Short mmCIF file of C-alpha atoms in Angstrom, two decimals:
data_model
loop_
_atom_site.label_atom_id
_atom_site.label_comp_id
_atom_site.label_asym_id
_atom_site.label_seq_id
_atom_site.Cartn_x
_atom_site.Cartn_y
_atom_site.Cartn_z
CA UNK A 1 -7.10 -23.97 16.57
CA UNK A 2 -3.88 -22.08 17.38
CA UNK A 3 -3.66 -22.22 21.16
CA UNK A 4 -2.55 -18.61 21.48
CA UNK A 5 -5.83 -17.25 20.08
CA UNK A 6 -7.63 -18.24 23.28
CA UNK A 7 -5.96 -15.41 25.19
CA UNK A 8 -5.35 -13.02 22.28
CA UNK A 9 -6.27 -9.33 22.36
CA UNK A 10 -5.42 -7.76 19.02
CA UNK A 11 -4.26 -4.24 18.22
CA UNK A 12 -4.84 -3.08 14.65
CA UNK A 13 -2.13 -0.80 13.27
CA UNK A 14 -2.57 1.32 10.17
CA UNK A 15 1.17 1.56 9.49
CA UNK A 16 1.28 4.89 7.66
CA UNK A 17 -0.37 6.62 10.63
CA UNK A 18 1.18 4.97 13.68
CA UNK A 19 4.72 6.30 14.23
CA UNK A 20 7.17 7.97 11.84
CA UNK A 21 10.85 7.51 12.74
CA UNK A 22 12.62 8.84 9.62
CA UNK A 23 10.93 12.23 9.37
CA UNK A 24 9.14 11.77 6.05
CA UNK A 25 5.68 12.26 7.59
CA UNK A 26 4.62 8.64 7.04
CA UNK A 27 4.60 5.93 9.68
CA UNK A 28 7.04 3.04 9.24
CA UNK A 29 7.94 -0.41 10.52
CA UNK A 30 10.66 0.99 12.75
CA UNK A 31 7.95 3.07 14.42
CA UNK A 32 5.94 -0.06 15.17
CA UNK A 33 9.03 -1.75 16.60
CA UNK A 34 9.70 1.32 18.74
CA UNK A 35 6.17 1.17 20.19
CA UNK A 36 5.95 -2.57 20.92
CA UNK A 37 6.37 -1.90 24.63
CA UNK A 38 3.36 0.40 24.44
CA UNK A 39 1.34 -2.38 22.78
CA UNK A 40 2.37 -4.71 25.59
CA UNK A 41 1.47 -2.11 28.24
CA UNK A 42 -1.98 -1.85 26.71
CA UNK A 43 -2.50 -5.55 27.33
CA UNK A 44 -2.49 -6.45 23.64
CA UNK A 45 -0.51 -9.56 22.75
CA UNK A 46 -1.25 -9.68 19.02
CA UNK A 47 -1.03 -7.26 16.10
CA UNK A 48 -2.87 -6.96 12.83
CA UNK A 49 -0.92 -4.73 10.47
CA UNK A 50 -2.82 -3.29 7.51
CA UNK A 51 -1.16 -3.86 4.11
CA UNK A 52 2.51 -2.91 4.18
CA UNK A 53 3.40 -4.34 0.77
CA UNK A 54 4.72 -2.56 -2.30
CA UNK A 55 1.87 -0.58 -3.85
CA UNK A 56 1.02 2.53 -5.89
CA UNK A 57 -1.26 3.37 -2.91
CA UNK A 58 -4.35 4.24 -4.91
CA UNK A 59 -6.32 2.35 -2.25
CA UNK A 60 -3.97 2.83 0.71
CA UNK A 61 -2.08 -0.40 0.02
CA UNK A 62 -5.07 -2.63 -0.73
CA UNK A 63 -3.84 -2.39 -4.33
CA UNK A 64 -0.83 -4.68 -4.02
CA UNK A 65 1.95 -4.41 -6.60
CA UNK A 66 4.23 -7.04 -5.05
CA UNK A 67 3.00 -9.37 -2.30
CA UNK A 68 6.52 -10.38 -1.30
CA UNK A 69 8.06 -6.91 -0.97
CA UNK A 70 7.58 -4.34 1.79
CA UNK A 71 6.66 -0.88 0.48
CA UNK A 72 9.83 1.27 0.63
CA UNK A 73 8.01 4.00 2.53
CA UNK A 74 7.66 1.58 5.46
CA UNK A 75 11.15 0.10 5.26
CA UNK A 76 12.51 -3.16 3.92
CA UNK A 77 11.67 -6.84 4.12
CA UNK A 78 14.44 -7.15 6.68
CA UNK A 79 12.68 -4.54 8.83
CA UNK A 80 9.51 -6.62 8.77
CA UNK A 81 11.41 -9.80 9.66
CA UNK A 82 12.94 -7.88 12.57
CA UNK A 83 9.48 -6.70 13.62
CA UNK A 84 8.33 -10.34 13.76
CA UNK A 85 11.36 -11.21 15.86
CA UNK A 86 11.10 -8.29 18.28
CA UNK A 87 7.35 -8.84 18.70
CA UNK A 88 7.86 -12.52 19.45
CA UNK A 89 10.43 -11.66 22.12
CA UNK A 90 7.68 -9.69 23.87
CA UNK A 91 5.05 -12.40 23.47
CA UNK A 92 3.25 -10.63 20.63
CA UNK A 93 1.95 -12.49 17.56
CA UNK A 94 1.75 -10.63 14.24
CA UNK A 95 -0.85 -11.02 11.48
CA UNK A 96 -0.35 -9.48 8.06
CA UNK A 97 -3.18 -8.35 5.81
CA UNK A 98 -3.79 -10.71 2.87
CA UNK A 99 -5.57 -9.25 -0.17
CA UNK A 100 -6.43 -12.33 -2.24
CA UNK A 101 -9.18 -11.03 -4.51
CA UNK A 102 -7.35 -8.49 -6.65
CA UNK A 103 -3.99 -6.85 -7.21
CA UNK A 104 -2.82 -3.45 -8.36
CA UNK A 105 -3.04 -2.80 -12.08
CA UNK A 106 0.74 -2.38 -11.81
CA UNK A 107 1.39 -5.91 -10.52
CA UNK A 108 3.73 -7.93 -12.73
CA UNK A 109 1.06 -10.61 -13.13
CA UNK A 110 -1.36 -8.09 -14.59
CA UNK A 111 1.21 -6.44 -16.85
CA UNK A 112 1.80 -9.87 -18.38
CA UNK A 113 -1.91 -10.71 -18.46
CA UNK A 114 -2.59 -7.58 -20.54
CA UNK A 115 -0.31 -8.71 -23.35
CA UNK A 116 -1.77 -9.91 -26.63
CA UNK A 117 0.50 -12.96 -26.68
CA UNK A 118 -0.57 -15.91 -24.50
CA UNK A 119 1.60 -16.45 -21.42
CA UNK A 120 1.42 -18.08 -17.98
CA UNK A 121 -0.51 -15.11 -16.56
CA UNK A 122 -3.08 -14.69 -19.34
CA UNK A 123 -5.78 -16.35 -17.23
CA UNK A 124 -4.64 -15.05 -13.85
CA UNK A 125 -7.35 -12.34 -14.07
CA UNK A 126 -10.95 -12.29 -15.30
CA UNK A 127 -11.09 -11.32 -18.99
CA UNK A 128 -13.80 -11.37 -21.64
CA UNK A 129 -12.93 -12.45 -25.19
CA UNK A 130 -13.33 -9.07 -26.86
CA UNK A 131 -12.59 -5.45 -26.07
CA UNK A 132 -16.23 -4.81 -27.01
CA UNK A 133 -17.64 -7.56 -24.79
CA UNK A 134 -18.45 -6.04 -21.43
CA UNK A 135 -19.40 -7.69 -18.14
CA UNK A 136 -23.02 -7.24 -17.19
CA UNK A 137 -23.61 -6.27 -13.58
CA UNK A 138 -19.90 -5.98 -12.75
CA UNK A 139 -17.40 -3.14 -13.04
CA UNK A 140 -14.93 -3.63 -15.87
CA UNK A 141 -12.38 -1.84 -18.02
CA UNK A 142 -11.98 -2.04 -21.80
CA UNK A 143 -9.62 -0.47 -24.29
CA UNK A 144 -6.56 -0.24 -22.03
CA UNK A 145 -4.67 -3.38 -23.07
CA UNK A 146 -3.06 -4.82 -26.17
CA UNK A 147 -5.08 -7.92 -25.39
CA UNK A 148 -8.47 -8.13 -27.09
CA UNK A 149 -10.72 -8.24 -24.04
CA UNK A 150 -12.20 -6.38 -21.09
CA UNK A 151 -11.12 -7.15 -17.54
CA UNK A 152 -13.21 -7.27 -14.39
CA UNK A 153 -12.61 -4.97 -11.41
CA UNK A 154 -13.29 -5.77 -7.79
CA UNK A 155 -13.53 -2.19 -6.54
CA UNK A 156 -11.54 0.77 -7.90
CA UNK A 157 -10.28 1.12 -11.45
CA UNK A 158 -6.80 0.16 -10.17
CA UNK A 159 -7.91 -3.25 -8.82
CA UNK A 160 -8.32 -5.96 -11.48
CA UNK A 161 -10.03 -9.09 -10.14
CA UNK A 162 -7.98 -12.25 -9.82
CA UNK A 163 -9.49 -15.31 -11.49
CA UNK A 164 -10.77 -17.99 -9.13
CA UNK A 165 -13.52 -18.93 -11.58
CA UNK A 166 -17.30 -18.69 -11.77
CA UNK A 167 -19.59 -21.23 -10.13
CA UNK A 168 -22.63 -20.31 -12.24
CA UNK A 169 -21.34 -19.74 -15.76
CA UNK A 170 -23.40 -17.92 -18.37
CA UNK A 171 -20.65 -16.70 -20.72
CA UNK A 172 -18.06 -18.64 -22.73
CA UNK A 173 -15.20 -16.62 -21.18
CA UNK A 174 -16.08 -17.66 -17.64
CA UNK A 175 -13.96 -20.49 -16.23
CA UNK A 176 -14.97 -23.11 -13.70
CA UNK A 177 -13.37 -22.95 -10.22
CA UNK A 178 -11.58 -26.24 -10.93
CA UNK A 179 -10.06 -24.99 -14.19
CA UNK A 180 -6.26 -25.33 -14.01
CA UNK A 181 -5.88 -21.55 -14.40
CA UNK A 182 -8.12 -20.90 -11.37
CA UNK A 183 -6.29 -23.50 -9.32
CA UNK A 184 -3.02 -21.74 -10.25
CA UNK A 185 -4.40 -18.51 -8.78
CA UNK A 186 -5.16 -20.28 -5.50
CA UNK A 187 -1.72 -21.90 -5.46
CA UNK A 188 -0.06 -18.53 -6.09
CA UNK A 189 -1.85 -17.13 -3.03
CA UNK A 190 -0.75 -20.12 -0.94
CA UNK A 191 2.83 -19.49 -2.08
CA UNK A 192 2.61 -15.90 -0.81
CA UNK A 193 1.29 -17.10 2.54
CA UNK A 194 4.10 -19.64 2.87
CA UNK A 195 6.66 -16.95 2.06
CA UNK A 196 5.63 -14.75 4.99
CA UNK A 197 4.92 -17.60 7.40
CA UNK A 198 8.42 -18.92 6.79
CA UNK A 199 9.78 -15.46 7.66
CA UNK A 200 8.01 -15.35 11.03
CA UNK A 201 4.49 -14.07 10.32
CA UNK A 202 1.88 -15.68 12.59
CA UNK A 203 -1.03 -15.67 10.15
CA UNK A 204 -3.31 -13.43 8.14
CA UNK A 205 -6.36 -11.29 8.31
CA UNK A 206 -8.03 -11.87 4.94
CA UNK A 207 -9.58 -8.98 3.04
CA UNK A 208 -13.03 -9.62 1.52
CA UNK A 209 -12.64 -13.34 2.14
CA UNK A 210 -16.06 -14.29 0.74
CA UNK A 211 -15.63 -12.79 -2.73
CA UNK A 212 -13.09 -15.00 -4.55
CA UNK A 213 -15.26 -17.17 -6.84
CA UNK A 214 -17.69 -15.08 -8.82
CA UNK A 215 -21.40 -15.98 -9.15
CA UNK A 216 -21.03 -18.30 -6.19
CA UNK A 217 -24.09 -19.84 -4.54
CA UNK A 218 -25.70 -18.45 -1.40
CA UNK A 219 -23.54 -20.67 0.80
CA UNK A 220 -20.36 -19.52 -0.97
CA UNK A 221 -19.48 -23.18 -1.43
CA UNK A 222 -16.92 -22.64 -4.20
CA UNK A 223 -15.13 -19.85 -2.34
CA UNK A 224 -15.39 -21.93 0.82
CA UNK A 225 -13.66 -24.87 -0.87
CA UNK A 226 -10.65 -22.64 -1.53
CA UNK A 227 -10.38 -21.66 2.13
CA UNK A 228 -10.81 -25.26 3.30
CA UNK A 229 -7.88 -26.20 1.08
CA UNK A 230 -5.80 -23.33 2.50
CA UNK A 231 -6.76 -24.31 6.07
CA UNK A 232 -5.58 -27.84 5.34
CA UNK A 233 -2.21 -26.42 4.30
CA UNK A 234 -1.99 -24.44 7.54
CA UNK A 235 -3.03 -27.36 9.72
CA UNK A 236 -0.38 -29.54 8.10
CA UNK A 237 2.55 -27.13 7.77
CA UNK A 238 1.78 -24.15 10.07
CA UNK A 239 -0.58 -25.39 12.82
CA UNK A 240 -0.08 -22.30 15.01
CA UNK A 241 -0.83 -19.84 12.18
CA UNK A 242 -4.14 -17.98 12.49
CA UNK A 243 -6.58 -17.16 9.70
CA UNK A 244 -9.13 -14.42 10.41
CA UNK A 245 -11.73 -13.37 7.88
CA UNK A 246 -13.38 -10.16 6.84
CA UNK A 247 -16.63 -11.93 6.10
CA UNK A 248 -19.06 -11.09 8.92
CA UNK A 249 -20.82 -14.40 8.46
CA UNK A 250 -19.25 -16.69 11.04
CA UNK A 251 -21.56 -19.61 10.26
CA UNK A 252 -19.97 -19.84 6.82
CA UNK A 253 -16.51 -18.43 7.50
CA UNK A 254 -15.73 -20.75 10.40
CA UNK A 255 -17.17 -23.78 8.62
CA UNK A 256 -14.83 -23.12 5.71
CA UNK A 257 -11.70 -23.00 7.80
CA UNK A 258 -11.23 -19.59 9.35
CA UNK A 259 -10.31 -19.53 13.02
CA UNK A 260 -12.20 -16.27 13.64
CA UNK A 261 -14.50 -13.94 11.73
CA UNK A 262 -15.08 -10.22 12.19
CA UNK A 263 -18.47 -9.01 13.44
CA UNK A 264 -18.59 -5.96 11.17
CA UNK A 265 -20.82 -2.90 11.15
CA UNK A 266 -23.59 -3.90 8.76
CA UNK A 267 -26.77 -1.85 8.97
CA UNK A 268 -29.23 -3.42 11.36
CA UNK A 269 -27.08 -6.33 12.53
CA UNK A 270 -26.29 -7.01 16.17
CA UNK A 271 -22.99 -5.14 16.31
CA UNK A 272 -24.62 -2.12 14.66
CA UNK A 273 -27.34 -2.00 17.33
CA UNK A 274 -24.74 -1.89 20.09
CA UNK A 275 -22.64 1.07 19.05
CA UNK A 276 -23.47 2.44 15.60
CA UNK A 277 -27.22 2.53 15.28
CA UNK A 278 -27.37 6.14 14.12
CA UNK A 279 -28.94 5.44 10.73
CA UNK A 280 -32.37 4.65 12.18
CA UNK A 281 -35.25 7.16 12.14
CA UNK A 282 -35.51 9.30 15.23
CA UNK A 283 -31.87 9.41 16.28
CA UNK A 284 -29.21 7.09 17.60
CA UNK A 285 -30.68 4.06 19.35
CA UNK A 286 -27.41 2.29 20.07
CA UNK A 287 -27.59 0.18 23.22
CA UNK A 288 -24.25 1.52 24.44
CA UNK A 289 -25.19 5.19 24.01
CA UNK A 290 -26.25 6.62 27.35
CA UNK A 291 -29.39 8.29 25.98
CA UNK A 292 -30.06 5.87 23.14
CA UNK A 293 -32.75 3.91 24.99
CA UNK A 294 -31.39 0.91 23.13
CA UNK A 295 -32.72 -2.60 23.20
CA UNK A 296 -30.28 -5.45 23.97
CA UNK A 297 -32.74 -7.95 22.50
CA UNK A 298 -32.02 -6.60 19.03
CA UNK A 299 -28.37 -7.51 19.54
CA UNK A 300 -29.09 -10.92 21.03
CA UNK A 301 -31.55 -11.89 18.28
CA UNK A 302 -28.73 -11.50 15.76
CA UNK A 303 -25.76 -12.61 17.85
CA UNK A 304 -27.01 -15.65 19.76
CA UNK A 305 -27.88 -17.81 16.73
CA UNK A 306 -24.45 -17.06 15.25
CA UNK A 307 -22.70 -17.83 18.53
CA UNK A 308 -24.67 -21.03 19.14
CA UNK A 309 -23.97 -22.36 15.64
CA UNK A 310 -20.24 -21.57 15.70
CA UNK A 311 -19.05 -21.88 19.30
CA UNK A 312 -17.37 -25.22 18.54
CA UNK A 313 -15.91 -24.10 15.20
CA UNK A 314 -14.04 -20.90 16.04
CA UNK A 315 -14.42 -17.35 17.28
CA UNK A 316 -16.43 -14.21 16.53
CA UNK A 317 -14.32 -11.06 16.72
CA UNK A 318 -15.74 -7.85 18.15
CA UNK A 319 -13.96 -4.66 17.09
CA UNK A 320 -13.79 -1.20 18.63
CA UNK A 321 -13.51 0.09 15.05
CA UNK A 322 -11.31 -0.48 12.01
CA UNK A 323 -9.74 1.47 9.15
CA UNK A 324 -13.01 1.40 7.17
CA UNK A 325 -15.36 2.52 9.94
CA UNK A 326 -15.96 5.90 11.63
CA UNK A 327 -14.30 5.93 15.03
CA UNK A 328 -16.72 5.33 17.92
CA UNK A 329 -15.78 8.67 19.48
CA UNK A 330 -17.87 10.20 16.68
CA UNK A 331 -21.01 9.40 18.68
CA UNK A 332 -19.82 8.29 22.12
CA UNK A 333 -18.08 10.19 24.92
CA UNK A 334 -15.31 8.83 27.10
CA UNK A 335 -17.59 7.32 29.74
CA UNK A 336 -19.71 5.64 27.09
CA UNK A 337 -16.57 4.28 25.43
CA UNK A 338 -15.43 2.73 28.70
CA UNK A 339 -18.68 0.75 28.92
CA UNK A 340 -18.54 -0.19 25.22
CA UNK A 341 -14.96 -1.47 25.37
CA UNK A 342 -15.73 -3.29 28.61
CA UNK A 343 -18.48 -5.20 26.84
CA UNK A 344 -16.34 -6.00 23.78
CA UNK A 345 -13.49 -7.22 25.98
CA UNK A 346 -15.68 -9.53 28.05
CA UNK A 347 -17.83 -11.15 25.35
CA UNK A 348 -16.65 -14.46 23.81
CA UNK A 349 -14.27 -14.49 20.88
CA UNK A 350 -11.10 -12.65 19.91
CA UNK A 351 -11.37 -8.84 20.33
CA UNK A 352 -9.64 -6.17 18.24
CA UNK A 353 -8.72 -2.64 19.36
CA UNK A 354 -8.10 -0.16 16.54
CA UNK A 355 -5.09 2.06 17.18
CA UNK A 356 -6.06 5.27 18.95
CA UNK A 357 -9.47 4.03 20.06
CA UNK A 358 -7.97 3.28 23.46
CA UNK A 359 -7.55 7.03 24.01
CA UNK A 360 -10.76 8.03 22.25
CA UNK A 361 -9.29 9.54 19.09
CA UNK A 362 -11.87 11.44 17.10
CA UNK A 363 -13.19 10.74 13.62
CA UNK A 364 -12.13 13.85 11.69
CA UNK A 365 -15.07 14.82 9.51
CA UNK A 366 -13.77 17.45 7.14
CA UNK A 367 -10.42 16.29 5.79
CA UNK A 368 -9.62 15.67 2.16
CA UNK A 369 -9.58 12.09 0.92
CA UNK A 370 -6.19 10.38 0.91
CA UNK A 371 -5.19 7.34 -1.15
CA UNK A 372 -8.76 6.31 -1.91
CA UNK A 373 -9.96 6.74 1.66
CA UNK A 374 -12.90 9.11 1.01
CA UNK A 375 -15.29 8.85 4.00
CA UNK A 376 -12.89 6.42 5.65
CA UNK A 377 -10.06 8.95 5.77
CA UNK A 378 -11.22 10.54 9.03
CA UNK A 379 -10.48 7.29 10.90
CA UNK A 380 -6.92 7.03 9.55
CA UNK A 381 -5.26 10.10 11.05
CA UNK A 382 -1.93 9.95 12.94
CA UNK A 383 -1.68 8.37 16.36
CA UNK A 384 -1.63 10.97 19.13
CA UNK A 385 1.26 10.12 21.42
CA UNK A 386 1.92 13.36 23.32
CA UNK A 387 1.61 17.14 23.09
CA UNK A 388 4.82 17.77 21.17
CA UNK A 389 4.78 18.74 17.50
CA UNK A 390 2.38 16.62 15.44
CA UNK A 391 1.23 14.95 18.66
CA UNK A 392 4.48 12.98 18.74
CA UNK A 393 3.71 11.12 15.52
CA UNK A 394 6.47 12.66 13.40
CA UNK A 395 9.08 15.43 13.43
CA UNK A 396 8.32 16.27 9.80
CA UNK A 397 6.78 19.67 8.95
CA UNK A 398 3.02 19.52 9.45
CA UNK A 399 2.35 19.96 5.74
CA UNK A 400 4.30 16.78 4.98
CA UNK A 401 2.30 14.50 7.26
CA UNK A 402 0.44 11.59 5.70
CA UNK A 403 -2.74 13.09 7.18
CA UNK A 404 -3.24 16.01 9.57
CA UNK A 405 -3.41 15.34 13.29
CA UNK A 406 -6.47 16.27 15.34
CA UNK A 407 -6.17 20.10 15.69
CA UNK A 408 -8.43 20.36 18.75
CA UNK A 409 -6.97 21.79 21.95
CA UNK A 410 -8.34 18.83 23.86
CA UNK A 411 -7.19 16.15 21.41
CA UNK A 412 -6.52 13.06 23.54
CA UNK A 413 -2.96 11.77 23.86
CA UNK A 414 -1.32 8.70 25.34
CA UNK A 415 0.94 10.83 27.54
CA UNK A 416 -1.96 12.72 29.13
CA UNK A 417 -4.09 9.65 29.72
CA UNK A 418 -1.27 7.58 31.17
CA UNK A 419 -1.09 10.13 34.02
CA UNK A 420 -4.83 9.99 34.75
CA UNK A 421 -5.89 6.86 36.70
CA UNK A 422 -9.49 7.29 35.56
CA UNK A 423 -8.70 7.76 31.87
CA UNK A 424 -10.07 5.68 29.04
CA UNK A 425 -6.58 4.35 28.37
CA UNK A 426 -6.11 3.12 31.93
CA UNK A 427 -9.58 1.62 31.91
CA UNK A 428 -8.69 -0.37 28.77
CA UNK A 429 -5.46 -1.55 30.44
CA UNK A 430 -7.39 -2.71 33.49
CA UNK A 431 -9.91 -4.54 31.31
CA UNK A 432 -7.29 -6.38 29.26
CA UNK A 433 -5.45 -7.35 32.46
CA UNK A 434 -8.70 -8.74 33.87
CA UNK A 435 -9.38 -10.68 30.67
CA UNK A 436 -5.91 -12.24 30.71
CA UNK A 437 -6.22 -13.19 34.39
CA UNK A 438 -9.66 -14.83 34.21
CA UNK A 439 -10.02 -17.99 32.06
CA UNK A 440 -13.77 -17.44 31.93
CA UNK A 441 -13.27 -14.17 30.02
CA UNK A 442 -10.99 -15.64 27.38
CA UNK A 443 -12.14 -16.40 23.86
CA UNK A 444 -13.61 -19.83 24.55
CA UNK A 445 -15.15 -19.21 27.98
CA UNK A 446 -18.78 -20.27 28.27
CA UNK A 447 -21.43 -17.62 27.59
CA UNK A 448 -24.97 -17.55 28.94
CA UNK A 449 -27.52 -14.74 29.20
CA UNK A 450 -28.63 -14.14 32.80
CA UNK A 451 -30.84 -11.07 32.37
CA UNK A 452 -31.92 -9.37 29.16
CA UNK A 453 -35.33 -7.79 28.68
CA UNK A 454 -36.72 -5.75 25.81
CA UNK A 455 -36.11 -2.00 26.30
CA UNK A 456 -34.72 -2.63 29.77
CA UNK A 457 -31.38 -2.36 31.55
CA UNK A 458 -29.05 -3.85 32.68
CA UNK A 459 -27.71 -6.61 30.45
CA UNK A 460 -26.29 -9.41 32.59
CA UNK A 461 -24.48 -12.48 31.32
CA UNK A 462 -22.33 -15.32 32.55
CA UNK A 463 -18.76 -16.07 31.37
CA UNK A 464 -17.43 -19.24 32.93
CA UNK A 465 -17.92 -18.77 36.69
CA UNK A 466 -18.13 -14.98 36.38
CA UNK A 467 -21.11 -12.68 36.02
CA UNK A 468 -20.84 -9.54 33.89
CA UNK A 469 -23.26 -6.62 34.27
CA UNK A 470 -23.66 -3.76 31.80
CA UNK A 471 -25.75 -0.64 32.35
CA UNK A 472 -24.90 1.99 29.73
CA UNK A 473 -28.01 4.07 30.47
CA UNK A 474 -28.34 7.25 32.51
CA UNK A 475 -30.66 5.53 34.98
CA UNK A 476 -30.14 3.14 37.88
CA UNK A 477 -30.95 -0.46 36.96
CA UNK A 478 -31.12 -3.76 38.82
CA UNK A 479 -31.34 -7.49 38.27
CA UNK A 480 -31.40 -10.68 40.31
CA UNK A 481 -28.24 -12.76 40.61
CA UNK A 482 -28.12 -16.56 40.71
CA UNK A 483 -26.29 -16.33 44.03
CA UNK A 484 -24.55 -13.78 46.24
CA UNK A 485 -21.31 -12.65 44.61
CA UNK A 486 -18.46 -10.21 45.09
CA UNK A 487 -17.13 -7.50 42.79
CA UNK A 488 -13.94 -8.31 40.87
CA UNK A 489 -14.07 -5.23 38.61
CA UNK A 490 -16.18 -2.10 38.50
CA UNK A 491 -16.80 0.98 36.36
CA UNK A 492 -19.12 3.55 37.92
CA UNK A 493 -21.15 2.61 40.98
CA UNK A 494 -22.32 -0.97 41.54
CA UNK A 495 -23.88 -2.47 44.68
CA UNK A 496 -24.72 -6.03 45.63
CA UNK A 497 -27.53 -6.59 48.12
CA UNK A 498 -28.10 -10.25 48.98
CA UNK A 499 -28.60 -11.75 45.49
CA UNK A 500 -29.53 -8.49 43.79
CA UNK A 501 -27.31 -6.46 41.49
CA UNK A 502 -27.94 -2.71 41.68
CA UNK A 503 -26.14 -0.75 38.98
CA UNK A 504 -25.78 3.01 38.95
CA UNK A 505 -25.95 5.04 35.72
CA UNK A 506 -23.26 4.16 33.16
CA UNK A 507 -21.83 1.30 35.11
CA UNK A 508 -20.20 -2.05 34.43
CA UNK A 509 -19.05 -4.88 36.66
CA UNK A 510 -17.54 -8.32 36.73
CA UNK A 511 -18.58 -10.44 39.69
CA UNK A 512 -17.10 -13.57 41.24
#
């Protein structure tokens, strides 16, 4: 386990929307370098940068055309090496986004794979043996190559699936995971990882980590074997490099070699019940919504078994949001967000803050899709730095911006919130400072439920020697404490009477 993950608080940056320094309306690497002091001031000591590689940008960079080249709109490879260096000087680790399951249809590997003549890339992707032989139950394309075959897609038409083999094979064109061609695909991905690690990258967040081998078993054992092999490479050659999965199944992901796994918003799971439970009949029943009348037991029933099974294997990562998810401000106000972030930053594991969530940026509902974003586009709008033109994101004309900025008169900005001691931004800063100062709140601190009852508030739990209390509701709530304690941190109004914790509406506390 890389030692630095224990105290890591990540900041996710969508590079095209963070800070534009050359006036073309698109964020760039120089903009990230310029704002590293801001990242540090926020209390974040690690970055995850969404794909910044060469791409046609039909899926916002998740269609990679060259894994070893920075997209010119962001800068050059040398700019990214400099970003690593400048971040390290400030104590910030940097993860890049690895997309191992597919490439762009414009990648050199695929252009070669499409050729009729056999070559070293012919089996780098999943192909049938005839242009008239489709792929049942999977998206595929036929009739667009000189090669006589159809090729499998992972998602969009522009994303041909790389070939890691099929565990359960029912067709003669399907290769086994241990076929030399499938092993070559894995080795090519390891080569890409080595390239960036040797340049100063500190690891990778892995896109769709569970989907490499097709027709895998329920335990994803064939895909898992690939990641165990990659973890062995890291342990041997890059022991401080981190590997974090987009899997949302920590029992499997951590067993197969990932250091941490995202707790994603899947309908009905524990994370969903905390903050995004607005798909249920009768309204939003999220526990962290002040009038949701939520039930913490729904969260614990999902979370505790995962935590108990994985606490010795790695970390579960809570997120405020990400580039694929509607921003939490869509359903929560500032005071609710303070309580939500307080919970995420005090639970075990490695937390991630999505850029702009720390000021409560809105999810913009009615903007046109951009680069394959569709419903996700509203969470990818430019960072709101100040009240100058384009909210300080860019000096380009508004019509040239990658996406429009929030047009509302009360659109939150960093500059405004920095001046307000009670702002969401300053609350986040105080929370991250507390987390860094208290070993019990770090990723591996012990976790134990102290008080949690069905349909009741507050939720009280133990982290190391600390007690954390959470009352997101609009009503006063109380619980017994194991002993008399003192307040170390407080949001809202909290009182301690003998060994009783009395929490006012929408309150949070950490007790010593």
